[in-house]
């Protein structure tokens, strides 16, 4: 029962921090250590992979209409080789372009980065601050004058390149993507929507790539009840986080998340120093 409670708590944290621009990977590395949890499944990469499947489910449930429309638009673009008067055709190509850099970078470096930062916890507070600085700068330079339908291939390339740095714990996939979208002149809620939509293939691809250990049996024994508890918690909290972000950013800046990152970095740094 204790493992199920831990799985639910970690799942809730994953669901929230995957879509709030505060870095899910940093929280998943640090939280079990702070709470003294050492269960083999809870702290395993297998569990993290499956939690991401929970957040992927949240994205698909929330954006299922958008996904179907974008797939249909992309098929029409391929068939007619023209954007026509359908902005979704352009958006589908922009989103496709945006996921390529992160996908290639992740295939090469993700395992190394995961292993390095699991032990190099002291570096994470500084990356949290860097992520906060990027959001702050994007808020200052962004014009926030364009909707998602007005995004272009330049946006896709720029946001895609920025997305590569999301692999570093503390940067945040949604955070770096929102910052890049703001820097390109997108409105805050449009930048968030872009981040979430491009997150669907990114999270799905990363999950399939990391799940190879589960399929081959390298992950070992898995408690399905614990796994299910974490995945469901991640899916539910993820859906709530998506809904909150899209509403919140219509009328508010990312300032609250910038402040949270700085405070979290300070607290984590103190904990690391005090506990060696």
PDB file of C-alpha atoms in Angstrom:
ATOM      1  CA  UNK A   1       0.000   0.000   0.000  1.00  0.00           C
ATOM      2  CA  UNK A   2       2.873   2.372   0.788  1.00  0.00           C
ATOM      3  CA  UNK A   3       4.300   1.925  -2.699  1.00  0.00           C
ATOM      4  CA  UNK A   4       0.909   2.751  -4.252  1.00  0.00           C
ATOM      5  CA  UNK A   5       0.681   6.002  -2.255  1.00  0.00           C
ATOM      6  CA  UNK A   6       4.200   6.920  -3.354  1.00  0.00           C
ATOM      7  CA  UNK A   7       3.318   6.106  -6.959  1.00  0.00           C
ATOM      8  CA  UNK A   8       0.242   8.341  -6.804  1.00  0.00           C
ATOM      9  CA  UNK A   9       2.222  11.250  -5.344  1.00  0.00           C
ATOM     10  CA  UNK A  10       4.979  10.914  -7.939  1.00  0.00           C
ATOM     11  CA  UNK A  11       2.343  10.575 -10.664  1.00  0.00           C
ATOM     12  CA  UNK A  12       0.609  13.778  -9.569  1.00  0.00           C
ATOM     13  CA  UNK A  13       3.936  15.618  -9.518  1.00  0.00           C
ATOM     14  CA  UNK A  14       4.785  14.316 -12.991  1.00  0.00           C
ATOM     15  CA  UNK A  15       1.406  15.308 -14.419  1.00  0.00           C
ATOM     16  CA  UNK A  16       1.589  18.832 -13.008  1.00  0.00           C
ATOM     17  CA  UNK A  17       5.241  19.579 -13.730  1.00  0.00           C
ATOM     18  CA  UNK A  18       5.159  18.144 -17.254  1.00  0.00           C
ATOM     19  CA  UNK A  19       2.891  21.006 -18.336  1.00  0.00           C
ATOM     20  CA  UNK A  20       3.694  23.741 -15.835  1.00  0.00           C
ATOM     21  CA  UNK A  21       7.019  25.308 -16.947  1.00  0.00           C
ATOM     22  CA  UNK A  22       8.950  24.146 -13.875  1.00  0.00           C
ATOM     23  CA  UNK A  23      10.693  20.939 -15.102  1.00  0.00           C
ATOM     24  CA  UNK A  24       9.226  17.505 -14.446  1.00  0.00           C
ATOM     25  CA  UNK A  25      12.589  15.728 -14.732  1.00  0.00           C
ATOM     26  CA  UNK A  26      14.133  17.862 -11.975  1.00  0.00           C
ATOM     27  CA  UNK A  27      11.214  17.118  -9.658  1.00  0.00           C
ATOM     28  CA  UNK A  28      11.263  13.379 -10.402  1.00  0.00           C
ATOM     29  CA  UNK A  29      14.992  13.171  -9.679  1.00  0.00           C
ATOM     30  CA  UNK A  30      14.867  15.198  -6.479  1.00  0.00           C
ATOM     31  CA  UNK A  31      11.528  14.320  -4.822  1.00  0.00           C
ATOM     32  CA  UNK A  32      12.182  10.634  -3.999  1.00  0.00           C
ATOM     33  CA  UNK A  33      15.550  11.563  -2.501  1.00  0.00           C
ATOM     34  CA  UNK A  34      14.108  14.355  -0.383  1.00  0.00           C
ATOM     35  CA  UNK A  35      11.349  12.067   0.908  1.00  0.00           C
ATOM     36  CA  UNK A  36      13.704   9.130   1.430  1.00  0.00           C
ATOM     37  CA  UNK A  37      11.906   6.817  -0.981  1.00  0.00           C
ATOM     38  CA  UNK A  38      14.061   4.009  -2.307  1.00  0.00           C
ATOM     39  CA  UNK A  39      11.560   1.543  -3.775  1.00  0.00           C
ATOM     40  CA  UNK A  40      13.188  -0.038  -6.851  1.00  0.00           C
ATOM     41  CA  UNK A  41      10.181   0.562  -9.119  1.00  0.00           C
ATOM     42  CA  UNK A  42       9.368   4.088  -7.927  1.00  0.00           C
ATOM     43  CA  UNK A  43      12.931   5.251  -8.591  1.00  0.00           C
ATOM     44  CA  UNK A  44      13.371   3.331 -11.865  1.00  0.00           C
ATOM     45  CA  UNK A  45      13.497   4.653 -15.422  1.00  0.00           C
ATOM     46  CA  UNK A  46      10.710   2.173 -16.234  1.00  0.00           C
ATOM     47  CA  UNK A  47       8.353   4.005 -13.885  1.00  0.00           C
ATOM     48  CA  UNK A  48       9.301   7.373 -15.370  1.00  0.00           C
ATOM     49  CA  UNK A  49       8.609   6.073 -18.880  1.00  0.00           C
ATOM     50  CA  UNK A  50       5.156   4.886 -17.903  1.00  0.00           C
ATOM     51  CA  UNK A  51       4.361   8.164 -16.116  1.00  0.00           C
ATOM     52  CA  UNK A  52       5.075   9.908 -19.403  1.00  0.00           C
ATOM     53  CA  UNK A  53       2.531   7.623 -21.035  1.00  0.00           C
ATOM     54  CA  UNK A  54       0.049   8.959 -18.493  1.00  0.00           C
ATOM     55  CA  UNK A  55       0.798  12.562 -19.486  1.00  0.00           C
ATOM     56  CA  UNK A  56       0.591  11.540 -23.151  1.00  0.00           C
ATOM     57  CA  UNK A  57      -2.894  10.178 -22.447  1.00  0.00           C
ATOM     58  CA  UNK A  58      -3.815  13.532 -20.887  1.00  0.00           C
ATOM     59  CA  UNK A  59      -2.668  15.337 -24.044  1.00  0.00           C
ATOM     60  CA  UNK A  60      -4.572  13.019 -26.353  1.00  0.00           C
ATOM     61  CA  UNK A  61      -7.788  13.290 -24.338  1.00  0.00           C
ATOM     62  CA  UNK A  62      -7.553  17.082 -24.136  1.00  0.00           C
ATOM     63  CA  UNK A  63      -6.524  17.714 -27.748  1.00  0.00           C
ATOM     64  CA  UNK A  64      -8.161  14.824 -29.593  1.00  0.00           C
ATOM     65  CA  UNK A  65     -10.115  17.129 -31.894  1.00  0.00           C
ATOM     66  CA  UNK A  66      -7.001  19.153 -32.696  1.00  0.00           C
ATOM     67  CA  UNK A  67      -5.036  15.978 -33.393  1.00  0.00           C
ATOM     68  CA  UNK A  68      -7.630  14.648 -35.819  1.00  0.00           C
ATOM     69  CA  UNK A  69      -7.921  18.012 -37.578  1.00  0.00           C
ATOM     70  CA  UNK A  70      -4.146  18.384 -37.890  1.00  0.00           C
ATOM     71  CA  UNK A  71      -3.726  14.849 -39.220  1.00  0.00           C
ATOM     72  CA  UNK A  72      -6.463  15.501 -41.778  1.00  0.00           C
ATOM     73  CA  UNK A  73      -4.884  18.835 -42.713  1.00  0.00           C
ATOM     74  CA  UNK A  74      -1.457  17.247 -43.145  1.00  0.00           C
ATOM     75  CA  UNK A  75      -2.918  14.543 -45.371  1.00  0.00           C
ATOM     76  CA  UNK A  76      -4.597  17.244 -47.480  1.00  0.00           C
ATOM     77  CA  UNK A  77      -1.279  19.104 -47.679  1.00  0.00           C
ATOM     78  CA  UNK A  78       0.478  15.987 -48.961  1.00  0.00           C
ATOM     79  CA  UNK A  79      -2.293  15.211 -51.430  1.00  0.00           C
ATOM     80  CA  UNK A  80      -2.701  18.712 -52.866  1.00  0.00           C
ATOM     81  CA  UNK A  81       0.830  20.017 -52.192  1.00  0.00           C
ATOM     82  CA  UNK A  82      -0.635  23.354 -51.222  1.00  0.00           C
ATOM     83  CA  UNK A  83      -1.528  25.183 -48.025  1.00  0.00           C
ATOM     84  CA  UNK A  84      -4.646  26.546 -49.712  1.00  0.00           C
ATOM     85  CA  UNK A  85      -6.694  28.708 -47.367  1.00  0.00           C
ATOM     86  CA  UNK A  86      -6.429  26.233 -44.456  1.00  0.00           C
ATOM     87  CA  UNK A  87      -4.126  27.530 -41.680  1.00  0.00           C
ATOM     88  CA  UNK A  88      -4.111  24.058 -40.105  1.00  0.00           C
ATOM     89  CA  UNK A  89      -2.171  22.702 -43.076  1.00  0.00           C
ATOM     90  CA  UNK A  90       0.634  25.158 -42.379  1.00  0.00           C
ATOM     91  CA  UNK A  91       0.416  24.471 -38.640  1.00  0.00           C
ATOM     92  CA  UNK A  92       0.720  20.717 -39.201  1.00  0.00           C
ATOM     93  CA  UNK A  93       3.936  21.253 -41.169  1.00  0.00           C
ATOM     94  CA  UNK A  94       5.256  23.744 -38.601  1.00  0.00           C
ATOM     95  CA  UNK A  95       4.670  21.221 -35.798  1.00  0.00           C
ATOM     96  CA  UNK A  96       6.332  18.448 -37.791  1.00  0.00           C
ATOM     97  CA  UNK A  97       9.377  20.632 -38.386  1.00  0.00           C
ATOM     98  CA  UNK A  98       9.543  21.570 -34.708  1.00  0.00           C
ATOM     99  CA  UNK A  99       9.889  17.980 -33.443  1.00  0.00           C
ATOM    100  CA  UNK A 100      12.778  16.906 -35.698  1.00  0.00           C
ATOM    101  CA  UNK A 101      15.725  18.563 -33.843  1.00  0.00           C
ATOM    102  CA  UNK A 102      14.642  17.310 -30.409  1.00  0.00           C
ATOM    103  CA  UNK A 103      13.953  13.807 -31.735  1.00  0.00           C
ATOM    104  CA  UNK A 104      17.420  13.484 -33.276  1.00  0.00           C
ATOM    105  CA  UNK A 105      19.166  15.058 -30.287  1.00  0.00           C
ATOM    106  CA  UNK A 106      17.255  12.844 -27.861  1.00  0.00           C
ATOM    107  CA  UNK A 107      18.090   9.614 -29.689  1.00  0.00           C
ATOM    108  CA  UNK A 108      21.800  10.416 -29.423  1.00  0.00           C
ATOM    109  CA  UNK A 109      22.164  12.049 -26.008  1.00  0.00           C
ATOM    110  CA  UNK A 110      19.138  11.310 -23.802  1.00  0.00           C
ATOM    111  CA  UNK A 111      20.500   8.200 -22.047  1.00  0.00           C
ATOM    112  CA  UNK A 112      23.806   9.950 -21.304  1.00  0.00           C
ATOM    113  CA  UNK A 113      22.061  13.059 -19.940  1.00  0.00           C
ATOM    114  CA  UNK A 114      19.691  10.984 -17.790  1.00  0.00           C
ATOM    115  CA  UNK A 115      22.568   9.027 -16.241  1.00  0.00           C
ATOM    116  CA  UNK A 116      24.763  12.095 -15.719  1.00  0.00           C
ATOM    117  CA  UNK A 117      22.153  14.256 -14.003  1.00  0.00           C
ATOM    118  CA  UNK A 118      20.845  11.441 -11.812  1.00  0.00           C
ATOM    119  CA  UNK A 119      24.112  11.731  -9.898  1.00  0.00           C
ATOM    120  CA  UNK A 120      24.936  15.403 -10.579  1.00  0.00           C
ATOM    121  CA  UNK A 121      22.023  16.817  -8.583  1.00  0.00           C
ATOM    122  CA  UNK A 122      24.047  19.899  -7.596  1.00  0.00           C
ATOM    123  CA  UNK A 123      23.845  21.160 -11.179  1.00  0.00           C
ATOM    124  CA  UNK A 124      20.029  21.114 -11.326  1.00  0.00           C
ATOM    125  CA  UNK A 125      19.413  24.288  -9.218  1.00  0.00           C
ATOM    126  CA  UNK A 126      21.556  26.305 -11.615  1.00  0.00           C
ATOM    127  CA  UNK A 127      19.664  24.943 -14.633  1.00  0.00           C
ATOM    128  CA  UNK A 128      16.372  25.836 -12.930  1.00  0.00           C
ATOM    129  CA  UNK A 129      17.615  29.430 -12.684  1.00  0.00           C
ATOM    130  CA  UNK A 130      18.736  29.407 -16.319  1.00  0.00           C
ATOM    131  CA  UNK A 131      15.248  28.271 -17.314  1.00  0.00           C
ATOM    132  CA  UNK A 132      13.751  31.063 -15.222  1.00  0.00           C
ATOM    133  CA  UNK A 133      16.035  33.586 -16.937  1.00  0.00           C
ATOM    134  CA  UNK A 134      14.971  32.352 -20.377  1.00  0.00           C
ATOM    135  CA  UNK A 135      11.295  32.744 -19.500  1.00  0.00           C
ATOM    136  CA  UNK A 136      11.970  36.212 -18.075  1.00  0.00           C
ATOM    137  CA  UNK A 137      13.840  37.291 -21.217  1.00  0.00           C
ATOM    138  CA  UNK A 138      11.091  35.899 -23.481  1.00  0.00           C
ATOM    139  CA  UNK A 139       8.473  37.857 -21.542  1.00  0.00           C
ATOM    140  CA  UNK A 140      10.492  41.032 -22.081  1.00  0.00           C
ATOM    141  CA  UNK A 141      11.274  40.687 -25.801  1.00  0.00           C
ATOM    142  CA  UNK A 142       8.114  38.946 -27.019  1.00  0.00           C
ATOM    143  CA  UNK A 143       5.454  41.032 -28.761  1.00  0.00           C
ATOM    144  CA  UNK A 144       2.653  38.521 -27.986  1.00  0.00           C
ATOM    145  CA  UNK A 145       0.899  39.617 -31.160  1.00  0.00           C
ATOM    146  CA  UNK A 146       0.258  36.349 -33.033  1.00  0.00           C
ATOM    147  CA  UNK A 147      -2.141  33.458 -32.585  1.00  0.00           C
ATOM    148  CA  UNK A 148      -1.232  29.813 -33.142  1.00  0.00           C
ATOM    149  CA  UNK A 149      -2.865  29.850 -36.591  1.00  0.00           C
ATOM    150  CA  UNK A 150      -0.369  32.540 -37.626  1.00  0.00           C
ATOM    151  CA  UNK A 151       2.703  30.461 -36.796  1.00  0.00           C
ATOM    152  CA  UNK A 152       5.176  29.859 -39.604  1.00  0.00           C
ATOM    153  CA  UNK A 153       8.079  27.595 -40.520  1.00  0.00           C
ATOM    154  CA  UNK A 154      10.520  29.978 -38.848  1.00  0.00           C
ATOM    155  CA  UNK A 155       8.634  29.460 -35.582  1.00  0.00           C
ATOM    156  CA  UNK A 156       8.821  25.694 -36.026  1.00  0.00           C
ATOM    157  CA  UNK A 157      12.573  25.726 -36.646  1.00  0.00           C
ATOM    158  CA  UNK A 158      13.336  28.093 -33.761  1.00  0.00           C
ATOM    159  CA  UNK A 159      11.100  26.320 -31.243  1.00  0.00           C
ATOM    160  CA  UNK A 160      12.377  22.932 -32.399  1.00  0.00           C
ATOM    161  CA  UNK A 161      15.999  23.932 -31.814  1.00  0.00           C
ATOM    162  CA  UNK A 162      15.104  25.339 -28.396  1.00  0.00           C
ATOM    163  CA  UNK A 163      13.308  22.100 -27.543  1.00  0.00           C
ATOM    164  CA  UNK A 164      16.591  20.160 -27.704  1.00  0.00           C
ATOM    165  CA  UNK A 165      17.647  21.739 -24.408  1.00  0.00           C
ATOM    166  CA  UNK A 166      14.565  20.337 -22.664  1.00  0.00           C
ATOM    167  CA  UNK A 167      16.529  17.137 -22.090  1.00  0.00           C
ATOM    168  CA  UNK A 168      18.520  18.882 -19.351  1.00  0.00           C
ATOM    169  CA  UNK A 169      16.722  18.459 -15.978  1.00  0.00           C
ATOM    170  CA  UNK A 170      15.675  21.898 -14.802  1.00  0.00           C
ATOM    171  CA  UNK A 171      15.000  23.448 -18.218  1.00  0.00           C
ATOM    172  CA  UNK A 172      11.447  22.055 -18.713  1.00  0.00           C
ATOM    173  CA  UNK A 173       9.988  20.896 -22.013  1.00  0.00           C
ATOM    174  CA  UNK A 174       6.959  23.168 -21.727  1.00  0.00           C
ATOM    175  CA  UNK A 175       9.061  25.992 -20.270  1.00  0.00           C
ATOM    176  CA  UNK A 176      11.627  26.189 -23.068  1.00  0.00           C
ATOM    177  CA  UNK A 177       8.941  25.799 -25.735  1.00  0.00           C
ATOM    178  CA  UNK A 178       6.736  28.508 -24.247  1.00  0.00           C
ATOM    179  CA  UNK A 179       9.775  30.786 -23.906  1.00  0.00           C
ATOM    180  CA  UNK A 180      10.744  30.174 -27.533  1.00  0.00           C
ATOM    181  CA  UNK A 181       7.181  30.793 -28.705  1.00  0.00           C
ATOM    182  CA  UNK A 182       7.002  34.036 -26.752  1.00  0.00           C
ATOM    183  CA  UNK A 183      10.350  35.131 -28.182  1.00  0.00           C
ATOM    184  CA  UNK A 184       8.917  34.567 -31.660  1.00  0.00           C
ATOM    185  CA  UNK A 185       5.953  36.808 -30.923  1.00  0.00           C
ATOM    186  CA  UNK A 186       3.253  34.269 -30.086  1.00  0.00           C
ATOM    187  CA  UNK A 187       0.636  35.062 -27.465  1.00  0.00           C
ATOM    188  CA  UNK A 188       1.187  33.285 -24.150  1.00  0.00           C
ATOM    189  CA  UNK A 189      -1.705  30.831 -24.475  1.00  0.00           C
ATOM    190  CA  UNK A 190      -0.790  30.187 -28.134  1.00  0.00           C
ATOM    191  CA  UNK A 191       2.802  29.439 -27.128  1.00  0.00           C
ATOM    192  CA  UNK A 192       1.505  27.017 -24.493  1.00  0.00           C
ATOM    193  CA  UNK A 193      -0.844  25.332 -26.958  1.00  0.00           C
ATOM    194  CA  UNK A 194       2.048  24.962 -29.406  1.00  0.00           C
ATOM    195  CA  UNK A 195       4.151  23.410 -26.623  1.00  0.00           C
ATOM    196  CA  UNK A 196       1.436  20.924 -25.730  1.00  0.00           C
ATOM    197  CA  UNK A 197       0.640  19.908 -29.319  1.00  0.00           C
ATOM    198  CA  UNK A 198       4.284  19.341 -30.217  1.00  0.00           C
ATOM    199  CA  UNK A 199       4.623  17.438 -26.953  1.00  0.00           C
ATOM    200  CA  UNK A 200       2.340  14.675 -28.265  1.00  0.00           C
ATOM    201  CA  UNK A 201       4.775  13.194 -30.821  1.00  0.00           C
ATOM    202  CA  UNK A 202       7.807  14.105 -28.676  1.00  0.00           C
ATOM    203  CA  UNK A 203       6.508  12.301 -25.565  1.00  0.00           C
ATOM    204  CA  UNK A 204       5.153   9.393 -27.614  1.00  0.00           C
ATOM    205  CA  UNK A 205       8.454   8.959 -29.440  1.00  0.00           C
ATOM    206  CA  UNK A 206      10.529   9.245 -26.267  1.00  0.00           C
ATOM    207  CA  UNK A 207       8.234   6.773 -24.506  1.00  0.00           C
ATOM    208  CA  UNK A 208       8.551   4.197 -27.282  1.00  0.00           C
ATOM    209  CA  UNK A 209      12.324   4.712 -27.377  1.00  0.00           C
ATOM    210  CA  UNK A 210      12.727   4.288 -23.611  1.00  0.00           C
ATOM    211  CA  UNK A 211      10.203   1.454 -23.368  1.00  0.00           C
ATOM    212  CA  UNK A 212      12.503  -0.897 -25.262  1.00  0.00           C
ATOM    213  CA  UNK A 213      13.810  -2.118 -21.892  1.00  0.00           C
ATOM    214  CA  UNK A 214      10.297  -3.048 -20.812  1.00  0.00           C
ATOM    215  CA  UNK A 215       9.563  -4.942 -24.032  1.00  0.00           C
ATOM    216  CA  UNK A 216      12.823  -6.895 -23.897  1.00  0.00           C
ATOM    217  CA  UNK A 217      12.333  -7.754 -20.232  1.00  0.00           C
ATOM    218  CA  UNK A 218      15.385  -5.803 -19.075  1.00  0.00           C
ATOM    219  CA  UNK A 219      13.182  -3.815 -16.668  1.00  0.00           C
ATOM    220  CA  UNK A 220      12.652  -6.877 -14.482  1.00  0.00           C
ATOM    221  CA  UNK A 221       9.635  -7.541 -12.231  1.00  0.00           C
ATOM    222  CA  UNK A 222       6.929  -4.847 -12.346  1.00  0.00           C
ATOM    223  CA  UNK A 223       4.097  -4.372  -9.843  1.00  0.00           C
ATOM    224  CA  UNK A 224       1.194  -3.540 -12.143  1.00  0.00           C
ATOM    225  CA  UNK A 225      -0.943  -2.039  -9.344  1.00  0.00           C
ATOM    226  CA  UNK A 226       1.795   0.429  -8.415  1.00  0.00           C
ATOM    227  CA  UNK A 227       2.439   1.206 -12.071  1.00  0.00           C
ATOM    228  CA  UNK A 228      -1.260   1.766 -12.805  1.00  0.00           C
ATOM    229  CA  UNK A 229      -1.665   4.054  -9.798  1.00  0.00           C
ATOM    230  CA  UNK A 230       1.165   6.291 -10.987  1.00  0.00           C
ATOM    231  CA  UNK A 231       0.020   6.383 -14.602  1.00  0.00           C
ATOM    232  CA  UNK A 232      -3.584   7.244 -13.732  1.00  0.00           C
ATOM    233  CA  UNK A 233      -2.452   9.954 -11.305  1.00  0.00           C
ATOM    234  CA  UNK A 234      -0.175  11.434 -13.975  1.00  0.00           C
ATOM    235  CA  UNK A 235      -2.965  11.394 -16.569  1.00  0.00           C
ATOM    236  CA  UNK A 236      -5.535  13.096 -14.328  1.00  0.00           C
ATOM    237  CA  UNK A 237      -3.177  15.730 -12.907  1.00  0.00           C
ATOM    238  CA  UNK A 238      -1.745  16.305 -16.385  1.00  0.00           C
ATOM    239  CA  UNK A 239      -5.195  17.025 -17.829  1.00  0.00           C
ATOM    240  CA  UNK A 240      -5.866  19.495 -15.019  1.00  0.00           C
ATOM    241  CA  UNK A 241      -2.493  21.190 -15.568  1.00  0.00           C
ATOM    242  CA  UNK A 242      -3.127  21.602 -19.315  1.00  0.00           C
ATOM    243  CA  UNK A 243      -6.555  23.116 -18.675  1.00  0.00           C
ATOM    244  CA  UNK A 244      -5.156  25.458 -16.026  1.00  0.00           C
ATOM    245  CA  UNK A 245      -2.243  26.655 -18.155  1.00  0.00           C
ATOM    246  CA  UNK A 246      -4.337  27.499 -21.197  1.00  0.00           C
ATOM    247  CA  UNK A 247      -6.789  29.497 -19.089  1.00  0.00           C
ATOM    248  CA  UNK A 248      -4.178  31.148 -16.877  1.00  0.00           C
ATOM    249  CA  UNK A 249      -1.918  32.353 -19.668  1.00  0.00           C
ATOM    250  CA  UNK A 250      -4.733  34.163 -21.465  1.00  0.00           C
ATOM    251  CA  UNK A 251      -4.571  36.931 -18.872  1.00  0.00           C
ATOM    252  CA  UNK A 252      -1.390  36.351 -16.863  1.00  0.00           C
ATOM    253  CA  UNK A 253       2.357  36.271 -17.441  1.00  0.00           C
ATOM    254  CA  UNK A 254       4.684  33.405 -16.563  1.00  0.00           C
ATOM    255  CA  UNK A 255       6.005  35.405 -13.621  1.00  0.00           C
ATOM    256  CA  UNK A 256       4.653  33.022 -10.976  1.00  0.00           C
ATOM    257  CA  UNK A 257       6.546  30.135 -12.554  1.00  0.00           C
ATOM    258  CA  UNK A 258       9.723  32.192 -12.858  1.00  0.00           C
ATOM    259  CA  UNK A 259       9.511  32.947  -9.125  1.00  0.00           C
ATOM    260  CA  UNK A 260       8.797  29.294  -8.284  1.00  0.00           C
ATOM    261  CA  UNK A 261      11.841  28.130 -10.236  1.00  0.00           C
ATOM    262  CA  UNK A 262      14.136  30.547  -8.409  1.00  0.00           C
ATOM    263  CA  UNK A 263      12.764  29.593  -4.980  1.00  0.00           C
ATOM    264  CA  UNK A 264      12.909  25.862  -5.815  1.00  0.00           C
ATOM    265  CA  UNK A 265      16.512  26.260  -6.994  1.00  0.00           C
ATOM    266  CA  UNK A 266      17.485  27.988  -3.723  1.00  0.00           C
ATOM    267  CA  UNK A 267      15.775  25.337  -1.574  1.00  0.00           C
ATOM    268  CA  UNK A 268      17.316  22.490  -3.571  1.00  0.00           C
ATOM    269  CA  UNK A 269      20.774  24.023  -3.406  1.00  0.00           C
ATOM    270  CA  UNK A 270      20.519  24.320   0.400  1.00  0.00           C
ATOM    271  CA  UNK A 271      19.309  20.715   0.696  1.00  0.00           C
ATOM    272  CA  UNK A 272      22.138  19.415  -1.489  1.00  0.00           C
ATOM    273  CA  UNK A 273      24.795  21.360   0.410  1.00  0.00           C
ATOM    274  CA  UNK A 274      23.446  20.456   3.853  1.00  0.00           C
ATOM    275  CA  UNK A 275      23.056  16.786   3.016  1.00  0.00           C
ATOM    276  CA  UNK A 276      26.292  16.498   1.047  1.00  0.00           C
TER     277      UNK A 276
END
